[in-house]
Each structure stands twice: as C-alpha cells, then as structure tokens.
Coordinates of C-alpha atoms in Angstrom, one line a residue:
M1 CA 8.9 20.0 18.0
S2 CA 8.1 17.0 19.7
A3 CA 7.3 13.6 17.9
A4 CA 3.7 13.8 18.9
D5 CA 3.5 17.5 17.2
R6 CA 5.4 16.0 14.2
K7 CA 2.5 13.2 14.0
D8 CA -0.3 15.6 14.2
D9 CA 1.3 17.8 11.3
H10 CA 1.6 14.8 9.1
V11 CA -2.1 13.9 9.4
R12 CA -3.1 18.0 8.9
L13 CA -0.7 18.2 5.8
A14 CA -1.9 14.5 4.2
A15 CA -5.8 15.4 4.7
A16 CA -5.2 18.6 3.2
Q17 CA -3.7 17.0 -0.2
H18 CA -6.4 16.8 -2.7
P19 CA -6.8 13.4 -4.2
L20 CA -5.2 13.4 -7.7
V21 CA -7.2 13.1 -10.9
A22 CA -4.4 11.8 -12.8
G23 CA -0.7 11.2 -12.2
N24 CA -0.8 8.0 -10.4
G25 CA -0.7 6.0 -13.3
F26 CA -4.1 4.0 -12.5
D27 CA -6.1 6.0 -15.2
D28 CA -3.3 4.7 -17.9
V29 CA -5.0 1.4 -17.3
R30 CA -8.0 0.1 -19.2
F31 CA -9.5 -3.4 -19.4
L32 CA -10.6 -4.7 -22.5
H33 CA -14.2 -5.3 -22.3
H34 CA -15.4 -8.8 -23.2
A35 CA -19.2 -8.1 -23.2
L36 CA -19.9 -12.1 -22.9
S37 CA -17.1 -13.1 -20.3
G38 CA -19.0 -12.2 -16.8
I39 CA -19.8 -14.9 -14.4
D40 CA -22.4 -15.0 -11.5
A41 CA -21.6 -12.8 -8.5
S42 CA -22.4 -15.8 -6.3
E43 CA -19.2 -17.5 -7.7
V44 CA -16.8 -14.7 -6.7
T45 CA -14.8 -14.7 -3.5
L46 CA -12.7 -12.0 -2.1
D47 CA -10.7 -13.8 0.1
T48 CA -7.0 -14.4 -0.8
E49 CA -3.6 -15.5 0.6
V50 CA -0.6 -13.1 0.9
A51 CA 2.8 -13.7 2.5
G52 CA 1.3 -17.0 3.8
L53 CA -1.5 -15.1 5.5
Q54 CA -5.4 -15.4 4.9
W55 CA -6.8 -12.0 3.9
S56 CA -10.6 -11.5 3.8
T57 CA -10.4 -9.0 1.2
P58 CA -7.5 -8.2 -1.3
F59 CA -7.4 -4.4 -0.3
Y60 CA -6.5 -3.1 3.3
I61 CA -6.1 0.2 5.3
N62 CA -2.4 1.0 4.8
A63 CA 0.0 2.8 7.5
M64 CA -1.2 6.1 8.5
T65 CA -0.6 7.5 11.9
G66 CA -0.2 7.2 15.8
G67 CA 1.9 8.6 18.4
S68 CA -0.2 11.3 19.8
A69 CA -3.4 11.8 21.4
R70 CA -5.5 12.9 18.4
T71 CA -3.8 10.4 16.1
G72 CA -4.5 7.7 18.9
E73 CA -8.4 8.6 18.2
I74 CA -7.8 8.2 14.6
N75 CA -6.3 5.0 15.1
R76 CA -9.2 3.8 17.5
A77 CA -11.8 4.9 14.4
L78 CA -9.4 3.1 11.7
A79 CA -9.3 0.0 13.6
A80 CA -13.2 -0.1 14.8
A81 CA -14.0 0.3 11.1
S82 CA -11.4 -2.3 10.2
A83 CA -13.0 -4.7 12.5
A84 CA -16.7 -4.1 11.7
A85 CA -15.9 -4.4 7.7
G86 CA -13.5 -7.2 8.2
V87 CA -10.7 -5.5 6.4
P88 CA -7.0 -5.8 7.2
I89 CA -5.1 -2.8 8.5
A90 CA -1.6 -1.6 9.0
S91 CA -0.3 0.5 11.9
G92 CA 1.2 3.8 11.1
S93 CA 5.2 4.1 12.1
M94 CA 5.7 3.0 15.7
S95 CA 9.2 4.3 16.2
V96 CA 7.7 7.3 18.4
A97 CA 6.0 4.5 20.7
L98 CA 9.5 2.7 20.8
D99 CA 11.1 5.8 22.0
D100 CA 8.4 7.0 24.2
P101 CA 6.4 4.6 26.3
D102 CA 3.6 7.2 26.9
A103 CA 2.7 7.0 23.2
A104 CA 2.1 3.0 23.2
G105 CA -1.4 3.2 24.0
T106 CA -1.9 5.2 20.5
F107 CA -1.1 2.2 18.7
R108 CA -2.3 -0.5 21.0
V109 CA -5.8 0.6 20.5
L110 CA -5.4 -0.8 17.1
R111 CA -5.7 -4.4 18.6
E112 CA -7.9 -3.4 21.4
E113 CA -10.6 -2.3 18.9
N114 CA -9.8 -5.0 16.3
P115 CA -8.8 -8.0 18.5
D116 CA -9.2 -10.8 15.7
G117 CA -8.5 -9.0 12.5
L118 CA -5.4 -9.1 10.5
L119 CA -3.1 -6.3 11.7
F120 CA 0.4 -5.3 10.9
A121 CA 2.8 -3.4 12.7
N122 CA 5.4 -0.8 11.3
I123 CA 8.8 0.5 11.8
G124 CA 11.5 2.2 9.6
I125 CA 14.1 0.3 8.2
E126 CA 17.0 1.7 10.5
R127 CA 15.4 0.2 13.8
S128 CA 16.8 -2.8 15.5
A129 CA 15.8 -6.4 15.4
D130 CA 14.9 -5.9 19.0
D131 CA 12.7 -2.9 18.1
A132 CA 11.0 -5.0 15.6
R133 CA 10.1 -7.7 18.0
R134 CA 8.9 -5.0 20.7
A135 CA 6.5 -3.5 17.6
I136 CA 5.2 -6.8 17.1
D137 CA 4.5 -7.5 20.7
L138 CA 2.8 -4.3 21.4
I139 CA 0.0 -4.8 19.1
D140 CA 0.1 -8.7 18.5
A141 CA 0.9 -8.1 15.3
D142 CA 0.4 -10.7 12.3
A143 CA 2.9 -9.4 10.2
L144 CA 5.5 -6.6 10.2
Q145 CA 5.5 -3.8 7.9
I146 CA 8.7 -2.2 7.4
H147 CA 8.8 1.3 5.6
V148 CA 11.7 2.6 3.4
N149 CA 11.9 6.6 2.8
A150 CA 15.2 8.1 2.1
V151 CA 13.4 10.7 -0.1
Q152 CA 11.1 11.7 2.8
E153 CA 14.1 11.8 5.4
I154 CA 16.0 14.2 3.1
V155 CA 13.4 16.8 3.3
M156 CA 12.3 16.4 6.6
P157 CA 13.7 19.0 8.8
E158 CA 14.9 16.5 11.5
G159 CA 15.4 13.5 8.9
G160 CA 18.6 11.5 8.9
R161 CA 21.1 11.2 6.2
S162 CA 22.5 8.0 6.9
F163 CA 21.1 5.1 4.5
G164 CA 24.1 2.9 3.6
H165 CA 23.4 0.4 6.4
W166 CA 19.7 -0.2 5.4
V167 CA 20.2 -3.4 3.6
A168 CA 22.1 -4.8 6.6
S169 CA 19.3 -3.6 9.0
L170 CA 16.6 -5.2 6.8
E171 CA 18.6 -8.4 7.0
R172 CA 18.8 -8.7 10.5
I173 CA 15.5 -7.9 11.2
V174 CA 14.1 -10.5 8.5
A175 CA 16.1 -13.1 10.5
A176 CA 15.1 -12.1 14.0
V177 CA 11.1 -11.9 13.7
D178 CA 8.7 -14.8 13.7
V179 CA 5.9 -13.0 11.4
P180 CA 6.1 -12.4 7.6
V181 CA 8.0 -9.1 6.7
L182 CA 6.2 -6.7 4.3
V183 CA 8.6 -4.1 3.2
K184 CA 7.0 -0.7 1.7
E185 CA 8.1 2.5 0.1
V186 CA 6.2 5.5 1.5
G187 CA 5.2 7.0 -1.9
F188 CA 8.0 6.9 -4.1
G189 CA 8.0 3.5 -5.4
F190 CA 10.4 0.2 -5.7
S191 CA 12.6 -0.2 -8.9
R192 CA 13.3 -3.4 -10.6
R193 CA 16.8 -3.5 -8.8
T194 CA 15.4 -2.6 -5.3
L195 CA 12.7 -5.4 -5.8
S196 CA 15.4 -8.0 -6.7
V197 CA 17.5 -7.0 -3.6
L198 CA 14.2 -7.6 -1.5
G199 CA 13.7 -10.8 -3.1
D200 CA 17.1 -12.0 -2.2
I201 CA 16.7 -10.8 1.3
G202 CA 13.7 -13.2 1.6
V203 CA 11.1 -10.6 2.7
S204 CA 7.5 -12.1 2.7
A205 CA 6.1 -9.3 0.4
A206 CA 6.7 -5.9 -1.2
D207 CA 4.5 -2.9 -1.1
V208 CA 5.8 -0.9 -4.3
A209 CA 3.8 2.3 -2.7
G210 CA 4.3 4.5 -5.7
R211 CA 3.8 8.1 -6.7
G212 CA 0.5 9.7 -6.9
G213 CA -1.0 9.6 -3.4
T214 CA 0.2 11.2 -0.2
D215 CA 3.3 13.2 -1.3
F216 CA 5.7 13.1 1.8
V217 CA 8.0 15.6 -0.2
Q218 CA 5.2 18.1 0.0
I219 CA 4.4 17.3 3.7
E220 CA 7.8 17.7 4.9
N221 CA 8.7 20.7 2.7
A222 CA 5.7 22.7 4.2
R223 CA 7.4 21.7 7.4
R224 CA 10.5 23.5 6.6
A225 CA 11.4 27.1 7.5
D226 CA 12.1 28.2 3.7
A227 CA 10.2 25.1 2.0
D228 CA 13.1 24.9 -0.5
F229 CA 12.6 21.3 -1.5
G230 CA 9.5 21.8 -3.3
Y231 CA 11.0 21.1 -6.8
L232 CA 10.9 17.4 -5.7
A233 CA 7.3 16.9 -5.7
G234 CA 6.1 14.3 -7.8
W235 CA 9.5 12.2 -7.3
G236 CA 9.4 8.5 -8.1
Q237 CA 7.6 5.9 -10.0
S238 CA 3.9 5.2 -9.9
A239 CA 2.7 1.8 -8.4
V240 CA 1.6 0.9 -11.8
E241 CA 4.8 1.4 -13.5
C242 CA 6.5 -0.6 -10.4
L243 CA 4.2 -3.4 -11.0
L244 CA 5.1 -3.6 -14.9
D245 CA 8.7 -3.4 -13.9
A246 CA 8.8 -5.9 -11.1
P247 CA 11.4 -8.6 -12.0
S248 CA 10.6 -12.5 -11.7
D249 CA 12.8 -12.6 -8.8
A250 CA 10.8 -10.0 -6.9
P251 CA 8.9 -11.1 -3.6
P252 CA 5.0 -11.3 -3.8
L253 CA 3.9 -7.7 -4.5
L254 CA 1.5 -5.6 -3.0
A255 CA 0.5 -2.2 -4.2
S256 CA -0.7 1.3 -3.1
G257 CA -0.3 5.0 -3.7
G258 CA -3.2 7.1 -5.2
V259 CA -5.7 4.6 -4.9
R260 CA -8.8 6.3 -4.8
T261 CA -11.7 3.8 -5.9
P262 CA -12.4 -0.1 -6.3
L263 CA -11.7 0.2 -10.0
D264 CA -8.0 1.2 -9.0
V265 CA -8.1 -2.0 -6.7
V266 CA -8.7 -4.3 -9.8
R267 CA -6.2 -2.4 -11.8
G268 CA -3.6 -3.3 -9.0
L269 CA -4.7 -7.0 -8.8
A270 CA -4.7 -7.3 -12.6
L271 CA -0.8 -5.8 -12.8
G272 CA 0.1 -8.8 -10.3
A273 CA -0.5 -7.2 -7.0
G274 CA -1.5 -9.7 -4.0
A275 CA -3.4 -6.9 -2.5
V276 CA -3.6 -3.1 -2.7
G277 CA -3.4 -0.9 0.1
V278 CA -5.6 2.6 0.5
S279 CA -4.5 5.5 3.0
G280 CA -5.3 8.9 2.2
T281 CA -8.8 8.2 0.4
F282 CA -9.7 6.1 3.6
L283 CA -8.2 9.0 6.3
R284 CA -10.4 11.7 4.5
I285 CA -13.4 9.8 5.0
V286 CA -12.6 8.8 8.8
L287 CA -11.8 12.5 9.7
D288 CA -15.1 13.8 7.8
G289 CA -17.5 10.9 9.2
G290 CA -15.7 8.8 11.7
T291 CA -16.1 5.2 12.1
D292 CA -19.2 4.9 10.9
A293 CA -18.5 6.4 7.6
L294 CA -15.3 4.3 6.9
S295 CA -17.2 1.0 8.1
A296 CA -19.9 2.1 5.3
A297 CA -17.1 3.0 2.7
L298 CA -15.3 -0.4 3.4
D299 CA -18.4 -2.5 2.7
A300 CA -19.4 -0.5 -0.4
W301 CA -15.9 -1.0 -1.7
K302 CA -16.4 -4.8 -0.9
A303 CA -19.5 -5.0 -2.7
Q304 CA -18.1 -2.8 -5.8
L305 CA -15.2 -5.2 -5.9
R306 CA -16.9 -7.9 -6.1
A307 CA -19.3 -6.5 -9.0
L308 CA -16.0 -5.9 -10.9
L309 CA -14.7 -9.2 -10.5
T310 CA -18.1 -10.5 -12.0
V311 CA -18.1 -8.4 -14.9
L312 CA -14.7 -9.4 -15.6
G313 CA -15.1 -13.0 -15.1
A314 CA -12.7 -13.5 -12.4
R315 CA -13.8 -15.6 -9.3
A316 CA -11.0 -14.6 -7.2
S317 CA -8.7 -11.6 -7.4
A318 CA -5.7 -13.7 -8.4
D319 CA -7.7 -14.6 -11.8
L320 CA -7.3 -10.9 -12.7
V321 CA -3.9 -11.4 -13.9
M322 CA -5.5 -13.2 -17.1
T323 CA -7.5 -10.1 -18.0
D324 CA -6.8 -8.2 -20.9
L325 CA -5.3 -4.7 -20.2
I326 CA -4.4 -1.5 -22.5
I327 CA -1.6 0.5 -21.0
G328 CA -1.4 4.2 -22.4
G329 CA -0.2 7.7 -21.5
Q330 CA 2.9 8.1 -19.4
T331 CA 2.8 4.6 -18.2
A332 CA 3.1 3.3 -21.8
D333 CA 6.3 5.9 -22.3
F334 CA 7.7 4.4 -19.3
A335 CA 7.2 0.9 -20.1
R336 CA 8.9 1.8 -23.7
A337 CA 11.8 3.3 -22.0
R338 CA 12.2 0.2 -19.8
A339 CA 11.9 -2.2 -22.5
I340 CA 8.6 -3.6 -21.0
D341 CA 6.3 -5.6 -23.6
I342 CA 2.9 -4.2 -22.9
T343 CA 1.4 -5.6 -26.0
S344 CA 1.1 -8.9 -24.5
L345 CA -1.2 -7.5 -21.7
A346 CA -3.6 -6.8 -24.2
H347 CA -4.0 -10.5 -25.1
R348 CA -3.7 -12.5 -21.7
S349 CA -7.1 -14.2 -21.9
D350 CA -6.5 -15.8 -25.5
A351 CA -4.9 -18.7 -23.4
L352 CA -8.3 -19.3 -21.8
G353 CA -10.2 -19.9 -25.0
A354 CA -12.4 -18.4 -27.4
P355 CA -13.5 -14.7 -26.8
G356 CA -16.7 -14.3 -25.4
R357 CA -17.2 -17.5 -23.6
S358 CA -17.1 -17.6 -19.8
R359 CA -14.5 -19.3 -17.6
N360 CA -17.1 -21.6 -16.5
D361 CA -17.3 -23.0 -20.0
R362 CA -13.5 -23.3 -20.7

C-alpha cells in the first residue's frame, strides 16, 4: 500500500470513529460554581502566550492529515477556516512529503491558504535533524510539532519496531532547529516520567494528547488482515489524567485527546494546559460542511469560550488555574493510585479572597 493510500485510510477510519460520550476524562472534571464571581465579557481576552509564541486563541486545530490528493484538499479547507477564524493550526505528519516530493503540495497548501497564521510543522520523532529543518521550511512553520507514537507503530502493519533511539533523536532535533519544538503523543498520553524527560531535553512544550479521542489502535488494527490487536483499544492515560500527573519539571503543557466542546477546552486550561488541541471534532465538521462550516464552528467556539471565562471570572485563560475543580469518576481513582492531591483543587480560589467577590473587587 502506498503512503498516500495509507493517509486516505487514516482519514476514513478516523472520521468513522464516533465521538466518545465518556471515557476521555473530561466529564470527570466539574467546576465549583460561584454565582457572584462572574466578570464583564468585555474584560476577557482569548490571546495567550505558549512556548514563546503569541496565540490568538487558547485552542488550535491539531495535527490531522496530508500526503494524498484528497487529504491535500482537506488541508486546504482546514487552513482556510483557520485563517478566517484566526485559530492556530498544526500540520499532519509530513514524513510522506519528506520521502516523496510529489506530496509536498498537500502540506504547502496550509501556508498558501493561511499566509499569516500560526502554523506548526509535524514530523515523527525518528526523523533526522535535516528532515526537521526541511519540514519547517516547506510550510514556513512557526514551530515544529514532533509526534511520539510507539503504540500506533506496533499495531500499524508497516510500522516500526525500533524505539530505543528516540530520546537521542529528539535531542538532536531540538538542538538543530530555530523554532520552538512541541512534542506530542498521538492519543495515548504522557506520563509523569515522560514529561520529566521532555523537560530535561528542553522542548518548548508537550502536548499530552491523551486517550479518548481518535484511537490509532483501532485505526491501524482495522488495516490489519486479521485485526488481531483489538484488545489494545483504549490504551494509555487521558489528557485529564496526564495534566493531573504532570511533574513540576515538565515543559509548558498543551492538551488534546477527545476534546468535544468549548467546555472541554476550559477544563483542560483549568488543569494547567496553555492551550488545547482539537482534531476529530473539527475533522468531522470539515468533511460534512467544508471550510464555511468549520469557520463558523471556530467562531462559535471562540464566542462560547469567552462566555465561559466570563462566568468563571477569568480575564484570560491563564486565570483558570485558580478556579475550583471537583474531580470524580475514574479520574479520581487514577489520582488516588498516583497519590495526587485532588482535594486542594476544590479550594484554589480561596487564596483570592472571600467567596462571591469578583476578581475585580479583590
């Protein structure tokens, strides 16, 4: 099977996966409602800074696709919607374009359609430093996203089996490029130990990319003749679990994995993510309605995000780390097993003053 055919398979199978009603951890996170802590919507800004870059919104279109004629057109629609709404966007894996120059245009279209937006290139962790520089140059990227996907590789029929050199490879890439390096999982989460390693290497940010969104075990298993890896579906930690488990020496955090609504974005931000990535939800919108539908959805998410920050009394997304959270369900079980104090999360706003007073009065 050609690389282009594999990319088309990935989109077809990802789009067929139903959004999870539960299981991604976000529904285990509730905000403690303080009825008099709201502020004026005019005080809220969605601008933020992550990894030394200015982001117009604290959510972004995360890595999806590219490498075939069909996925090139999907990238065109994604990028056009990104430009219209002013939302950052990450490329899908560009390895196919590095190996086949004929596929380069399916990624270059991202910059053509979004000449001034915040755009991230994407390669696998096993690629060379030269490949990293080529990927950045191909789309004039503002940052480089490096994906980590060992579980996907072992299920993928044509996947790799050599992972022992990955840390050294990442170190070489970080040292070789002149843009921020954002390292992400592809849907199985980053543990406390892994985040400490990434911090030691000096990556600019880590997208924990947890369980609960697009499941690449299911995608790659469906491509196997005997579909014999189905028992691995649901492997890993959710983004919520990863954020709770993150150590003090972790890089700045991003979060993705099963994000369905602006409320999930706010939950991720309140747990310490600097920004939240969305893939499957936006992919289904663009496949069903094209650029216009996704552009409208992105604008709606921005408006709803501003509304949620208003009622939570947060002038900026960074203020959400002082909101009070109640953690329940399987996430609470995970926290207990990992000796994480979740009780203190329900009292974070106590330091801001008496309950019921807005931040404007404190």
